[in-house]
């Protein structure tokens, strides 16, 4: 589902983004701001401010390197869930180098998005004669977007340059900032956003917080997620996980951040509109293409059937030429049997009711096998058996109305309400070293789909963490969380070996983050 202000997006991008073209010999962070005067002249009234913000939202999916396409597959291929396209072979094998074009494109597109957020944050305060509440809301949304971008950079690349103001003429590229500084900026932005963003579809002084925009709940939820990332990464670093060693610069202990996560999760769960599904039948509808931004979704990247406004999410995760997504490329991201058998409960209703059980393409009919880890193929022309496909497709991103690769109206779910329940369950158990304190939140998720209660009383913390990963795995599979869950919890090597074997699946400390792309380090004299 799309956000509003489509015409303003076109106007704003035409005005502001024509200079955001870079070559391999130019670093993004020290690009020459050729149209700085025009940008300053643009912000003259509240309509301009809203259009500027909408342009910042557009950067989430305006180019292929971010949420429009590649970033989604990068996160998937870096996890233990299954193979992606051939282009993501190095992600699967743990052999990513600084010359990898897929991490290069994501790096550039995320920093372009940061540039646009910075422009809004720097210029909207000076817009004259503007409703103050609306001004603060716009700034809150822009700061949420900037926090999300830096959160993605910190989790994917580790220490990165931290630019919080627009680039000035002649300004050089920035050095890498320590994680504590990056997360300090993320937290400050999200605290501001949680205070000044509005509720879901809320109206004040004649202005509406259109569906699809950031809400107070979105900001609190992302803040909870940031605190959990810090807490668990610091905990595992203190336990000797070298891949998380750079989190040792945080001066508070892990419990401090777990408690912060609990506070933020509590705020989310007090917000109106958002709720869990009441039963399995309703749960199945939350992933419908025409049901984006529903009561379980806290922040979505907006899909659209309009050319140029959609994403490739349906094609990436849905079988090609099956009528379940647009035409063209597709079917690249599939669950692997080893993950299904070992790392989740394949009999869980959240798995069984969100995978594709039957489909067909131009040559074969596919039917899910009894092992629930692949499909039996039958030839359409004569009904004869044609072997098995030992992979499984998710049904979370089906869009039968999509006509091309980039006209899917499916949203990408950046953070769901279920994630907040799981984050609070984790934080409660960790902060108190009492796994049973996770029972209520995890059972709330299980009960809504008809599953029995679990009871973690008597579990060791190590055993609880394994069960938590199974719960997160089955609830949130193929939604972009798994790579981050495995790294922050210090088990990246262990779980990739389970899926891919001891050779392909081996992961070292250097694999916990991706390298700074060569195009940046070679152009930026402040990065070694």
Tab-separated table of N, CA and C in Angstrom, residues 57-199:
chain	number	residue	atom	x	y	z
A	57	UNK	N	11.092	9.520	2.698
A	57	UNK	CA	10.471	8.192	2.696
A	57	UNK	C	10.757	7.462	1.383
A	58	UNK	N	10.701	8.197	0.268
A	58	UNK	CA	10.885	7.569	-1.041
A	58	UNK	C	12.237	6.890	-1.167
A	59	UNK	N	13.242	7.389	-0.437
A	59	UNK	CA	14.570	6.798	-0.532
A	59	UNK	C	14.644	5.388	0.042
A	60	UNK	N	13.649	4.981	0.798
A	60	UNK	CA	13.619	3.601	1.289
A	60	UNK	C	13.539	2.605	0.140
A	61	UNK	N	12.979	3.034	-0.981
A	61	UNK	CA	12.756	2.080	-2.077
A	61	UNK	C	12.966	2.696	-3.460
A	62	UNK	N	13.687	3.798	-3.542
A	62	UNK	CA	13.835	4.460	-4.827
A	62	UNK	C	14.904	3.818	-5.705
A	63	UNK	N	15.831	3.088	-5.117
A	63	UNK	CA	16.897	2.441	-5.877
A	63	UNK	C	16.995	0.979	-5.455
A	64	UNK	N	17.628	0.173	-6.291
A	64	UNK	CA	17.615	-1.274	-6.087
A	64	UNK	C	18.448	-1.754	-4.917
A	65	UNK	N	19.337	-0.906	-4.390
A	65	UNK	CA	20.239	-1.382	-3.354
A	65	UNK	C	19.661	-1.472	-1.964
A	66	UNK	N	18.492	-0.867	-1.751
A	66	UNK	CA	17.934	-0.842	-0.395
A	66	UNK	C	16.665	-1.685	-0.355
A	67	UNK	N	15.586	-1.195	0.250
A	67	UNK	CA	14.409	-2.034	0.463
A	67	UNK	C	13.639	-2.365	-0.822
A	68	UNK	N	13.995	-1.754	-1.926
A	68	UNK	CA	13.326	-2.093	-3.185
A	68	UNK	C	13.694	-3.498	-3.644
A	69	UNK	N	14.940	-3.926	-3.362
A	69	UNK	CA	15.339	-5.246	-3.842
A	69	UNK	C	16.533	-5.829	-3.105
A	70	UNK	N	17.737	-5.346	-3.361
A	70	UNK	CA	18.949	-6.074	-3.010
A	70	UNK	C	19.163	-6.243	-1.519
A	71	UNK	N	18.846	-5.225	-0.729
A	71	UNK	CA	19.062	-5.312	0.703
A	71	UNK	C	18.271	-6.471	1.310
A	72	UNK	N	17.063	-6.703	0.800
A	72	UNK	CA	16.230	-7.786	1.307
A	72	UNK	C	16.892	-9.138	1.067
A	73	UNK	N	17.410	-9.324	-0.156
A	73	UNK	CA	18.070	-10.596	-0.479
A	73	UNK	C	19.429	-10.716	0.203
A	74	UNK	N	20.110	-9.583	0.396
A	74	UNK	CA	21.382	-9.627	1.130
A	74	UNK	C	21.185	-10.176	2.535
A	75	UNK	N	20.185	-9.660	3.231
A	75	UNK	CA	19.916	-10.117	4.597
A	75	UNK	C	19.524	-11.582	4.626
A	76	UNK	N	18.717	-11.978	3.640
A	76	UNK	CA	18.290	-13.380	3.599
A	76	UNK	C	19.477	-14.305	3.347
A	77	UNK	N	20.273	-13.970	2.331
A	77	UNK	CA	21.380	-14.844	1.954
A	77	UNK	C	22.452	-14.913	3.033
A	78	UNK	N	22.560	-13.870	3.857
A	78	UNK	CA	23.551	-13.863	4.935
A	78	UNK	C	23.114	-14.703	6.127
A	79	UNK	N	21.876	-15.156	6.149
A	79	UNK	CA	21.349	-15.919	7.290
A	79	UNK	C	21.541	-17.413	7.073
A	80	UNK	N	20.918	-18.191	7.927
A	80	UNK	CA	20.994	-19.658	7.841
A	80	UNK	C	19.736	-20.273	7.237
A	81	UNK	N	18.851	-19.458	6.660
A	81	UNK	CA	17.540	-19.972	6.257
A	81	UNK	C	17.546	-20.727	4.930
A	82	UNK	N	18.464	-20.370	4.037
A	82	UNK	CA	18.506	-21.044	2.744
A	82	UNK	C	19.200	-20.191	1.714
A	83	UNK	N	19.430	-20.760	0.559
A	83	UNK	CA	20.193	-20.060	-0.459
A	83	UNK	C	19.369	-19.003	-1.179
A	84	UNK	N	20.049	-17.995	-1.659
A	84	UNK	CA	19.438	-16.986	-2.501
A	84	UNK	C	19.847	-17.205	-3.945
A	85	UNK	N	19.973	-16.136	-4.682
A	85	UNK	CA	20.356	-16.242	-6.085
A	85	UNK	C	21.843	-16.577	-6.204
A	86	UNK	N	22.266	-16.921	-7.420
A	86	UNK	CA	23.681	-17.198	-7.650
A	86	UNK	C	24.527	-15.975	-7.322
A	87	UNK	N	23.982	-14.785	-7.541
A	87	UNK	CA	24.716	-13.563	-7.236
A	87	UNK	C	25.047	-13.439	-5.756
A	88	UNK	N	24.320	-14.170	-4.913
A	88	UNK	CA	24.555	-14.111	-3.467
A	88	UNK	C	25.373	-15.305	-2.965
A	89	UNK	N	26.102	-15.923	-3.849
A	89	UNK	CA	26.891	-17.093	-3.478
A	89	UNK	C	27.879	-16.784	-2.359
A	90	UNK	N	28.530	-15.614	-2.419
A	90	UNK	CA	29.520	-15.288	-1.385
A	90	UNK	C	28.874	-15.059	-0.024
A	91	UNK	N	27.619	-14.645	0.004
A	91	UNK	CA	26.904	-14.512	1.276
A	91	UNK	C	26.712	-15.890	1.903
A	92	UNK	N	26.327	-16.845	1.077
A	92	UNK	CA	26.099	-18.191	1.584
A	92	UNK	C	27.393	-18.853	2.047
A	93	UNK	N	28.488	-18.603	1.324
A	93	UNK	CA	29.756	-19.257	1.638
A	93	UNK	C	30.575	-18.479	2.667
A	94	UNK	N	30.096	-17.308	3.065
A	94	UNK	CA	30.855	-16.522	4.028
A	94	UNK	C	32.150	-15.987	3.454
A	95	UNK	N	32.131	-15.626	2.170
A	95	UNK	CA	33.348	-15.165	1.504
A	95	UNK	C	33.162	-13.765	0.912
A	96	UNK	N	32.389	-12.922	1.567
A	96	UNK	CA	32.134	-11.565	1.082
A	96	UNK	C	33.407	-10.731	1.207
A	97	UNK	N	33.755	-10.004	0.144
A	97	UNK	CA	34.911	-9.107	0.164
A	97	UNK	C	34.445	-7.661	0.011
A	98	UNK	N	35.381	-6.740	0.173
A	98	UNK	CA	35.027	-5.323	0.060
A	98	UNK	C	34.741	-4.897	-1.370
A	99	UNK	N	34.957	-5.794	-2.339
A	99	UNK	CA	34.632	-5.505	-3.740
A	99	UNK	C	33.274	-6.084	-4.144
A	100	UNK	N	32.546	-6.656	-3.211
A	100	UNK	CA	31.243	-7.256	-3.504
A	100	UNK	C	30.261	-6.161	-3.948
A	101	UNK	N	29.748	-6.225	-5.187
A	101	UNK	CA	28.862	-5.152	-5.664
A	101	UNK	C	27.546	-5.051	-4.914
A	102	UNK	N	27.064	-6.133	-4.328
A	102	UNK	CA	25.781	-6.081	-3.635
A	102	UNK	C	25.864	-5.295	-2.330
A	103	UNK	N	26.980	-5.407	-1.619
A	103	UNK	CA	27.104	-4.594	-0.403
A	103	UNK	C	27.460	-3.155	-0.760
A	104	UNK	N	28.088	-2.967	-1.896
A	104	UNK	CA	28.403	-1.610	-2.368
A	104	UNK	C	27.128	-0.831	-2.676
A	105	UNK	N	26.202	-1.482	-3.391
A	105	UNK	CA	24.979	-0.791	-3.781
A	105	UNK	C	24.120	-0.452	-2.568
A	106	UNK	N	24.052	-1.378	-1.611
A	106	UNK	CA	23.282	-1.096	-0.400
A	106	UNK	C	23.900	0.049	0.387
A	107	UNK	N	25.226	0.057	0.477
A	107	UNK	CA	25.932	1.132	1.184
A	107	UNK	C	25.581	2.491	0.589
A	108	UNK	N	25.706	2.610	-0.717
A	108	UNK	CA	25.441	3.883	-1.392
A	108	UNK	C	23.993	4.317	-1.182
A	109	UNK	N	23.055	3.393	-1.374
A	109	UNK	CA	21.641	3.769	-1.296
A	109	UNK	C	21.218	4.133	0.119
A	110	UNK	N	21.808	3.484	1.118
A	110	UNK	CA	21.479	3.848	2.497
A	110	UNK	C	22.010	5.246	2.818
A	111	UNK	N	23.209	5.554	2.348
A	111	UNK	CA	23.733	6.890	2.618
A	111	UNK	C	22.995	7.978	1.827
A	112	UNK	N	22.494	7.652	0.651
A	112	UNK	CA	21.624	8.603	-0.047
A	112	UNK	C	20.378	8.870	0.800
A	113	UNK	N	19.829	7.823	1.388
A	113	UNK	CA	18.651	7.979	2.247
A	113	UNK	C	18.983	8.831	3.477
A	114	UNK	N	20.167	8.641	4.042
A	114	UNK	CA	20.589	9.462	5.176
A	114	UNK	C	20.715	10.920	4.756
A	115	UNK	N	21.262	11.151	3.566
A	115	UNK	CA	21.392	12.513	3.053
A	115	UNK	C	20.037	13.215	3.026
A	116	UNK	N	19.015	12.526	2.535
A	116	UNK	CA	17.697	13.154	2.420
A	116	UNK	C	17.072	13.398	3.794
A	117	UNK	N	17.266	12.456	4.724
A	117	UNK	CA	16.776	12.675	6.089
A	117	UNK	C	17.485	13.857	6.736
A	118	UNK	N	18.791	13.957	6.541
A	118	UNK	CA	19.543	15.077	7.101
A	118	UNK	C	19.061	16.415	6.555
A	119	UNK	N	18.722	16.446	5.276
A	119	UNK	CA	18.214	17.695	4.691
A	119	UNK	C	16.927	18.143	5.377
A	120	UNK	N	16.031	17.198	5.614
A	120	UNK	CA	14.775	17.531	6.287
A	120	UNK	C	15.049	18.017	7.703
A	121	UNK	N	15.876	17.284	8.433
A	121	UNK	CA	16.150	17.599	9.835
A	121	UNK	C	16.822	18.966	9.975
A	122	UNK	N	17.678	19.314	9.011
A	122	UNK	CA	18.407	20.579	9.099
A	122	UNK	C	17.567	21.784	8.685
A	123	UNK	N	16.605	21.582	7.782
A	123	UNK	CA	15.940	22.731	7.172
A	123	UNK	C	14.515	22.989	7.648
A	124	UNK	N	13.823	21.966	8.072
A	124	UNK	CA	12.440	22.166	8.504
A	124	UNK	C	12.331	23.090	9.717
A	125	UNK	N	13.271	23.068	10.677
A	125	UNK	CA	13.135	23.991	11.815
A	125	UNK	C	13.047	25.459	11.411
A	126	UNK	N	13.582	25.815	10.251
A	126	UNK	CA	13.587	27.210	9.832
A	126	UNK	C	12.442	27.573	8.894
A	127	UNK	N	11.536	26.639	8.648
A	127	UNK	CA	10.393	26.953	7.788
A	127	UNK	C	9.484	27.935	8.525
A	128	UNK	N	9.154	29.077	7.913
A	128	UNK	CA	8.381	30.109	8.630
A	128	UNK	C	6.894	29.800	8.704
A	129	UNK	N	6.247	30.330	9.715
A	129	UNK	CA	4.786	30.296	9.864
A	129	UNK	C	4.210	28.898	9.625
A	130	UNK	N	4.707	27.958	10.390
A	130	UNK	CA	4.285	26.569	10.243
A	130	UNK	C	3.735	26.056	11.564
A	131	UNK	N	2.691	25.262	11.511
A	131	UNK	CA	2.122	24.662	12.709
A	131	UNK	C	3.213	23.915	13.478
A	132	UNK	N	3.381	24.222	14.741
A	132	UNK	CA	4.490	23.690	15.517
A	132	UNK	C	4.391	22.184	15.720
A	133	UNK	N	3.190	21.695	15.985
A	133	UNK	CA	3.029	20.245	16.160
A	133	UNK	C	3.361	19.499	14.880
A	134	UNK	N	2.937	20.031	13.754
A	134	UNK	CA	3.254	19.399	12.476
A	134	UNK	C	4.754	19.434	12.222
A	135	UNK	N	5.383	20.541	12.526
A	135	UNK	CA	6.839	20.650	12.342
A	135	UNK	C	7.575	19.591	13.164
A	136	UNK	N	7.187	19.442	14.417
A	136	UNK	CA	7.835	18.451	15.276
A	136	UNK	C	7.556	17.034	14.796
A	137	UNK	N	6.337	16.802	14.278
A	137	UNK	CA	6.028	15.479	13.735
A	137	UNK	C	6.914	15.159	12.535
A	138	UNK	N	7.065	16.107	11.636
A	138	UNK	CA	7.914	15.906	10.458
A	138	UNK	C	9.348	15.612	10.875
A	139	UNK	N	9.846	16.379	11.836
A	139	UNK	CA	11.198	16.133	12.323
A	139	UNK	C	11.310	14.773	12.997
A	140	UNK	N	10.281	14.376	13.736
A	140	UNK	CA	10.290	13.061	14.374
A	140	UNK	C	10.341	11.932	13.360
A	141	UNK	N	9.542	12.062	12.307
A	141	UNK	CA	9.547	11.020	11.276
A	141	UNK	C	10.892	10.957	10.563
A	142	UNK	N	11.456	12.121	10.249
A	142	UNK	CA	12.758	12.141	9.575
A	142	UNK	C	13.850	11.544	10.462
A	143	UNK	N	13.772	11.821	11.757
A	143	UNK	CA	14.777	11.270	12.665
A	143	UNK	C	14.585	9.773	12.865
A	144	UNK	N	13.354	9.287	12.805
A	144	UNK	CA	13.133	7.846	12.808
A	144	UNK	C	13.803	7.220	11.587
A	145	UNK	N	13.582	7.803	10.414
A	145	UNK	CA	14.163	7.256	9.192
A	145	UNK	C	15.686	7.235	9.276
A	146	UNK	N	16.268	8.334	9.751
A	146	UNK	CA	17.727	8.361	9.886
A	146	UNK	C	18.206	7.301	10.865
A	147	UNK	N	17.491	7.131	11.971
A	147	UNK	CA	17.862	6.101	12.949
A	147	UNK	C	17.781	4.710	12.331
A	148	UNK	N	16.752	4.450	11.556
A	148	UNK	CA	16.619	3.151	10.898
A	148	UNK	C	17.796	2.909	9.958
A	149	UNK	N	18.171	3.923	9.183
A	149	UNK	CA	19.291	3.767	8.254
A	149	UNK	C	20.586	3.459	8.994
A	150	UNK	N	20.859	4.196	10.061
A	150	UNK	CA	22.101	3.943	10.802
A	150	UNK	C	22.047	2.617	11.565
A	151	UNK	N	20.875	2.230	12.001
A	151	UNK	CA	20.724	0.925	12.654
A	151	UNK	C	21.065	-0.184	11.664
A	152	UNK	N	20.580	-0.057	10.434
A	152	UNK	CA	20.911	-1.050	9.412
A	152	UNK	C	22.401	-1.051	9.105
A	153	UNK	N	23.003	0.130	8.998
A	153	UNK	CA	24.445	0.209	8.732
A	153	UNK	C	25.253	-0.407	9.858
A	154	UNK	N	24.912	-0.077	11.107
A	154	UNK	CA	25.679	-0.587	12.245
A	154	UNK	C	25.590	-2.099	12.345
A	155	UNK	N	24.403	-2.643	12.090
A	155	UNK	CA	24.239	-4.093	12.182
A	155	UNK	C	24.890	-4.820	11.015
A	156	UNK	N	24.925	-4.188	9.850
A	156	UNK	CA	25.480	-4.855	8.663
A	156	UNK	C	26.983	-4.621	8.514
A	157	UNK	N	27.435	-3.385	8.746
A	157	UNK	CA	28.827	-3.032	8.469
A	157	UNK	C	29.645	-2.743	9.724
A	158	UNK	N	29.003	-2.613	10.866
A	158	UNK	CA	29.732	-2.306	12.091
A	158	UNK	C	30.001	-0.820	12.205
A	159	UNK	N	31.229	-0.435	12.449
A	159	UNK	CA	31.597	0.968	12.550
A	159	UNK	C	31.547	1.623	11.170
A	160	UNK	N	30.851	2.744	11.080
A	160	UNK	CA	30.669	3.442	9.807
A	160	UNK	C	30.813	4.941	10.045
A	161	UNK	N	31.000	5.736	8.978
A	161	UNK	CA	30.999	7.196	9.148
A	161	UNK	C	29.622	7.680	9.610
A	162	UNK	N	29.619	8.570	10.576
A	162	UNK	CA	28.386	9.079	11.165
A	162	UNK	C	28.203	10.534	10.757
A	163	UNK	N	27.364	10.766	9.778
A	163	UNK	CA	27.094	12.129	9.321
A	163	UNK	C	25.671	12.506	9.720
A	164	UNK	N	25.552	13.559	10.529
A	164	UNK	CA	24.257	13.970	11.056
A	164	UNK	C	23.816	15.341	10.548
A	165	UNK	N	24.613	15.938	9.673
A	165	UNK	CA	24.261	17.229	9.082
A	165	UNK	C	24.531	17.177	7.587
A	166	UNK	N	23.890	18.030	6.804
A	166	UNK	CA	24.161	18.046	5.364
A	166	UNK	C	25.627	18.342	5.069
A	167	UNK	N	26.101	17.806	3.949
A	167	UNK	CA	27.486	18.014	3.542
A	167	UNK	C	27.693	19.470	3.136
A	168	UNK	N	28.797	20.042	3.566
A	168	UNK	CA	29.145	21.414	3.210
A	168	UNK	C	30.149	21.417	2.058
A	169	UNK	N	30.192	22.473	1.269
A	169	UNK	CA	31.157	22.541	0.166
A	169	UNK	C	32.587	22.331	0.654
A	170	UNK	N	33.297	21.443	-0.024
A	170	UNK	CA	34.683	21.175	0.311
A	170	UNK	C	34.895	20.230	1.467
A	171	UNK	N	33.833	19.765	2.086
A	171	UNK	CA	33.965	18.882	3.250
A	171	UNK	C	34.437	17.500	2.818
A	172	UNK	N	35.363	16.948	3.558
A	172	UNK	CA	35.935	15.644	3.243
A	172	UNK	C	35.093	14.517	3.842
A	173	UNK	N	35.431	13.302	3.412
A	173	UNK	CA	34.770	12.139	3.975
A	173	UNK	C	35.101	11.974	5.445
A	174	UNK	N	34.178	11.383	6.188
A	174	UNK	CA	34.350	11.232	7.634
A	174	UNK	C	35.030	9.910	7.968
A	175	UNK	N	35.710	9.840	9.103
A	175	UNK	CA	36.264	8.562	9.566
A	175	UNK	C	35.159	7.670	10.121
A	176	UNK	N	35.526	6.439	10.419
A	176	UNK	CA	34.580	5.523	11.040
A	176	UNK	C	34.327	5.963	12.480
A	177	UNK	N	33.084	5.899	12.903
A	177	UNK	CA	32.720	6.216	14.283
A	177	UNK	C	32.564	4.931	15.083
A	178	UNK	N	32.918	4.941	16.362
A	178	UNK	CA	32.701	3.752	17.198
A	178	UNK	C	31.212	3.467	17.353
A	179	UNK	N	30.898	2.226	17.628
A	179	UNK	CA	29.499	1.824	17.725
A	179	UNK	C	28.751	2.591	18.806
A	180	UNK	N	29.425	2.913	19.910
A	180	UNK	CA	28.710	3.610	20.973
A	180	UNK	C	28.257	4.999	20.511
A	181	UNK	N	29.016	5.638	19.618
A	181	UNK	CA	28.597	6.937	19.084
A	181	UNK	C	27.437	6.779	18.101
A	182	UNK	N	27.517	5.750	17.284
A	182	UNK	CA	26.445	5.508	16.303
A	182	UNK	C	25.139	5.199	17.017
A	183	UNK	N	25.201	4.302	17.985
A	183	UNK	CA	23.979	3.965	18.719
A	183	UNK	C	23.507	5.130	19.582
A	184	UNK	N	24.425	5.961	20.041
A	184	UNK	CA	24.009	7.154	20.761
A	184	UNK	C	23.149	8.050	19.893
A	185	UNK	N	23.540	8.198	18.627
A	185	UNK	CA	22.746	9.002	17.686
A	185	UNK	C	21.424	8.325	17.379
A	186	UNK	N	21.437	7.010	17.210
A	186	UNK	CA	20.210	6.260	16.945
A	186	UNK	C	19.211	6.436	18.091
A	187	UNK	N	19.696	6.276	19.310
A	187	UNK	CA	18.829	6.385	20.482
A	187	UNK	C	18.275	7.800	20.618
A	188	UNK	N	19.130	8.796	20.425
A	188	UNK	CA	18.671	10.184	20.523
A	188	UNK	C	17.599	10.478	19.476
A	189	UNK	N	17.807	10.015	18.253
A	189	UNK	CA	16.808	10.223	17.204
A	189	UNK	C	15.487	9.539	17.547
A	190	UNK	N	15.567	8.324	18.035
A	190	UNK	CA	14.337	7.571	18.318
A	190	UNK	C	13.617	8.093	19.555
A	191	UNK	N	14.358	8.603	20.520
A	191	UNK	CA	13.692	9.228	21.661
A	191	UNK	C	12.915	10.472	21.209
A	192	UNK	N	13.515	11.251	20.328
A	192	UNK	CA	12.817	12.418	19.781
A	192	UNK	C	11.591	11.971	18.986
A	193	UNK	N	11.761	10.934	18.162
A	193	UNK	CA	10.648	10.438	17.343
A	193	UNK	C	9.520	9.898	18.206
A	194	UNK	N	9.857	9.179	19.262
A	194	UNK	CA	8.811	8.603	20.109
A	194	UNK	C	8.024	9.671	20.848
A	195	UNK	N	8.647	10.820	21.061
A	195	UNK	CA	7.956	11.918	21.732
A	195	UNK	C	7.088	12.728	20.775
A	196	UNK	N	7.533	12.892	19.529
A	196	UNK	CA	6.880	13.845	18.642
A	196	UNK	C	6.121	13.226	17.469
A	197	UNK	N	6.324	11.948	17.177
A	197	UNK	CA	5.499	11.310	16.146
A	197	UNK	C	4.082	11.117	16.674
A	198	UNK	N	3.157	10.972	15.793
A	198	UNK	CA	1.751	10.862	16.157
A	198	UNK	C	1.304	9.402	16.148
A	199	UNK	N	0.085	9.188	16.605
A	199	UNK	CA	-0.485	7.852	16.600
A	199	UNK	C	-0.934	7.420	15.217
